[in-house]
Short mmCIF file of N, CA and C in Angstrom, two decimals:
data_model
loop_
_atom_site.label_atom_id
_atom_site.label_comp_id
_atom_site.label_asym_id
_atom_site.label_seq_id
_atom_site.Cartn_x
_atom_site.Cartn_y
_atom_site.Cartn_z
N ARG A 1 -49.11 301.45 175.45
CA ARG A 1 -47.84 302.12 175.50
C ARG A 1 -47.02 301.79 174.26
N LEU A 2 -47.07 300.57 173.81
CA LEU A 2 -46.30 300.16 172.62
C LEU A 2 -46.66 301.00 171.42
N PHE A 3 -47.96 301.31 171.25
CA PHE A 3 -48.40 302.02 170.07
C PHE A 3 -48.08 303.51 170.08
N THR A 4 -47.69 304.07 171.22
CA THR A 4 -47.37 305.49 171.27
C THR A 4 -46.18 305.83 170.36
N VAL A 5 -45.39 304.85 170.03
CA VAL A 5 -44.26 305.05 169.12
C VAL A 5 -44.80 305.38 167.72
N PHE A 6 -45.93 304.82 167.35
CA PHE A 6 -46.46 304.94 166.01
C PHE A 6 -47.51 306.03 165.83
N TYR A 7 -48.10 306.50 166.90
CA TYR A 7 -49.20 307.45 166.83
C TYR A 7 -48.84 308.75 167.54
N MET A 8 -49.28 309.88 166.96
CA MET A 8 -49.07 311.15 167.60
C MET A 8 -50.12 311.34 168.70
N ARG A 9 -49.74 312.08 169.70
CA ARG A 9 -50.71 312.40 170.75
C ARG A 9 -51.76 313.36 170.21
N PRO A 10 -52.99 313.27 170.70
CA PRO A 10 -54.06 314.13 170.21
C PRO A 10 -53.75 315.61 170.23
N ALA A 11 -53.14 316.10 171.30
CA ALA A 11 -52.83 317.52 171.38
C ALA A 11 -51.83 317.95 170.31
N TRP A 12 -50.83 317.11 170.06
CA TRP A 12 -49.83 317.43 169.03
C TRP A 12 -50.48 317.39 167.64
N SER A 13 -51.32 316.40 167.41
CA SER A 13 -52.00 316.31 166.12
C SER A 13 -52.89 317.53 165.89
N ALA A 14 -53.63 317.92 166.92
CA ALA A 14 -54.50 319.09 166.81
C ALA A 14 -53.68 320.34 166.55
N SER A 15 -52.53 320.49 167.20
CA SER A 15 -51.72 321.71 166.98
C SER A 15 -51.21 321.74 165.55
N ALA A 16 -50.90 320.57 164.97
CA ALA A 16 -50.44 320.54 163.58
C ALA A 16 -51.53 321.01 162.63
N VAL A 17 -52.75 320.55 162.86
CA VAL A 17 -53.90 320.91 162.02
C VAL A 17 -54.19 322.41 162.15
N VAL A 18 -54.19 322.90 163.39
CA VAL A 18 -54.46 324.32 163.61
C VAL A 18 -53.37 325.18 162.97
N ARG A 19 -52.13 324.79 163.08
CA ARG A 19 -51.03 325.55 162.48
C ARG A 19 -51.20 325.60 160.97
N LEU A 20 -51.49 324.47 160.35
CA LEU A 20 -51.66 324.46 158.90
C LEU A 20 -52.87 325.28 158.46
N ALA A 21 -53.92 325.27 159.25
CA ALA A 21 -55.13 326.02 158.89
C ALA A 21 -54.97 327.53 159.10
N ALA A 22 -54.12 327.91 160.06
CA ALA A 22 -54.04 329.33 160.44
C ALA A 22 -52.75 330.02 160.01
N ALA A 23 -51.79 329.31 159.49
CA ALA A 23 -50.49 329.91 159.15
C ALA A 23 -50.63 330.88 157.98
N PRO A 24 -50.30 332.16 158.20
CA PRO A 24 -50.40 333.14 157.11
C PRO A 24 -49.57 332.76 155.88
N GLU A 25 -48.42 332.14 156.10
CA GLU A 25 -47.58 331.77 154.96
C GLU A 25 -48.16 330.66 154.12
N LEU A 26 -49.19 330.00 154.63
CA LEU A 26 -49.84 328.93 153.87
C LEU A 26 -51.20 329.38 153.28
N ASP A 27 -51.50 330.66 153.43
CA ASP A 27 -52.74 331.19 152.87
C ASP A 27 -52.76 330.98 151.35
N GLY A 28 -53.78 330.31 150.86
CA GLY A 28 -53.90 330.04 149.42
C GLY A 28 -53.20 328.78 148.98
N VAL A 29 -52.48 328.12 149.86
CA VAL A 29 -51.79 326.87 149.49
C VAL A 29 -52.82 325.76 149.45
N THR A 30 -52.88 325.05 148.33
CA THR A 30 -53.82 323.93 148.20
C THR A 30 -53.10 322.75 147.55
N SER A 31 -53.68 321.60 147.66
CA SER A 31 -53.18 320.39 147.01
C SER A 31 -51.77 320.03 147.42
N LYS A 32 -51.44 320.28 148.65
CA LYS A 32 -50.12 319.91 149.18
C LYS A 32 -50.31 318.89 150.28
N TYR A 33 -49.28 318.08 150.50
CA TYR A 33 -49.29 317.05 151.52
C TYR A 33 -48.33 317.48 152.63
N PHE A 34 -48.82 317.41 153.87
CA PHE A 34 -47.99 317.76 155.01
C PHE A 34 -47.95 316.58 155.97
N ASN A 35 -46.77 316.36 156.54
CA ASN A 35 -46.59 315.32 157.52
C ASN A 35 -45.78 315.91 158.66
N LYS A 36 -46.33 315.85 159.85
CA LYS A 36 -45.68 316.43 161.04
C LYS A 36 -45.30 317.88 160.79
N LYS A 37 -46.23 318.65 160.30
CA LYS A 37 -46.13 320.09 160.08
C LYS A 37 -45.18 320.49 158.93
N LYS A 38 -44.68 319.53 158.19
CA LYS A 38 -43.77 319.86 157.09
C LYS A 38 -44.34 319.38 155.77
N GLU A 39 -44.16 320.17 154.71
CA GLU A 39 -44.60 319.79 153.38
C GLU A 39 -43.71 318.66 152.89
N MET A 40 -44.34 317.64 152.33
CA MET A 40 -43.61 316.48 151.82
C MET A 40 -44.25 316.02 150.53
N GLN A 41 -43.54 315.19 149.79
CA GLN A 41 -44.06 314.53 148.63
C GLN A 41 -44.95 313.38 149.10
N SER A 42 -46.15 313.29 148.61
CA SER A 42 -47.00 312.18 149.00
C SER A 42 -46.55 310.90 148.27
N SER A 43 -47.09 309.79 148.68
CA SER A 43 -46.67 308.51 148.12
C SER A 43 -47.04 308.39 146.64
N LYS A 44 -46.36 307.51 145.93
CA LYS A 44 -46.67 307.26 144.52
C LYS A 44 -48.12 306.83 144.33
N GLU A 45 -48.61 306.05 145.29
CA GLU A 45 -49.98 305.54 145.20
C GLU A 45 -51.00 306.67 145.22
N SER A 46 -50.66 307.80 145.86
CA SER A 46 -51.62 308.90 145.93
C SER A 46 -51.89 309.53 144.59
N TYR A 47 -51.04 309.27 143.60
CA TYR A 47 -51.21 309.83 142.27
C TYR A 47 -51.89 308.85 141.30
N ALA A 48 -52.18 307.66 141.76
CA ALA A 48 -52.79 306.62 140.91
C ALA A 48 -54.27 306.87 140.79
N GLU A 49 -54.74 307.17 139.58
CA GLU A 49 -56.16 307.49 139.37
C GLU A 49 -57.06 306.31 139.72
N HIS A 50 -56.64 305.10 139.41
CA HIS A 50 -57.50 303.95 139.72
C HIS A 50 -57.66 303.77 141.24
N VAL A 51 -56.66 304.14 142.01
CA VAL A 51 -56.76 304.07 143.47
C VAL A 51 -57.75 305.13 143.96
N ALA A 52 -57.67 306.33 143.39
CA ALA A 52 -58.60 307.42 143.79
C ALA A 52 -60.03 307.05 143.43
N GLU A 53 -60.23 306.46 142.28
CA GLU A 53 -61.58 306.05 141.88
C GLU A 53 -62.12 304.95 142.79
N ARG A 54 -61.27 304.01 143.18
CA ARG A 54 -61.68 302.94 144.09
C ARG A 54 -62.04 303.52 145.45
N LEU A 55 -61.23 304.45 145.95
CA LEU A 55 -61.51 305.08 147.23
C LEU A 55 -62.85 305.83 147.18
N TRP A 56 -63.08 306.54 146.08
CA TRP A 56 -64.33 307.26 145.92
C TRP A 56 -65.52 306.29 145.94
N ASP A 57 -65.41 305.20 145.19
CA ASP A 57 -66.50 304.22 145.12
C ASP A 57 -66.78 303.60 146.49
N VAL A 58 -65.73 303.21 147.18
CA VAL A 58 -65.92 302.61 148.50
C VAL A 58 -66.53 303.61 149.47
N SER A 59 -66.02 304.84 149.44
CA SER A 59 -66.55 305.88 150.32
C SER A 59 -68.02 306.18 150.02
N ALA A 60 -68.36 306.25 148.74
CA ALA A 60 -69.76 306.50 148.34
C ALA A 60 -70.67 305.37 148.83
N THR A 61 -70.20 304.14 148.69
CA THR A 61 -71.00 302.99 149.14
C THR A 61 -71.20 303.03 150.65
N LEU A 62 -70.13 303.29 151.37
CA LEU A 62 -70.21 303.28 152.83
C LEU A 62 -71.05 304.43 153.38
N THR A 63 -71.12 305.54 152.68
CA THR A 63 -71.86 306.70 153.16
C THR A 63 -73.26 306.82 152.55
N GLY A 64 -73.54 305.93 151.58
CA GLY A 64 -74.85 305.95 150.93
C GLY A 64 -75.00 307.03 149.84
N ILE A 65 -73.92 307.60 149.42
CA ILE A 65 -73.95 308.62 148.35
C ILE A 65 -74.01 307.89 147.01
N PRO A 66 -74.93 308.27 146.12
CA PRO A 66 -75.00 307.61 144.80
C PRO A 66 -73.68 307.82 144.05
N LYS A 67 -73.28 306.79 143.33
CA LYS A 67 -72.05 306.89 142.52
C LYS A 67 -72.25 307.64 141.24
#
């Protein structure tokens, strides 16, 4: 119960994803960040190339994809 404050319910999360995928006004929209169905500026860290490279490397290692 304590964690419900921090996490969205599955049905609400699913409706947000479906809305973003099916909304005609978002047709062709790419490279945008949405939070709770609203477009927002992503964190400063999301623009850091060294962070993206590290994430790619860790993901490749964990999934067995060659780097």
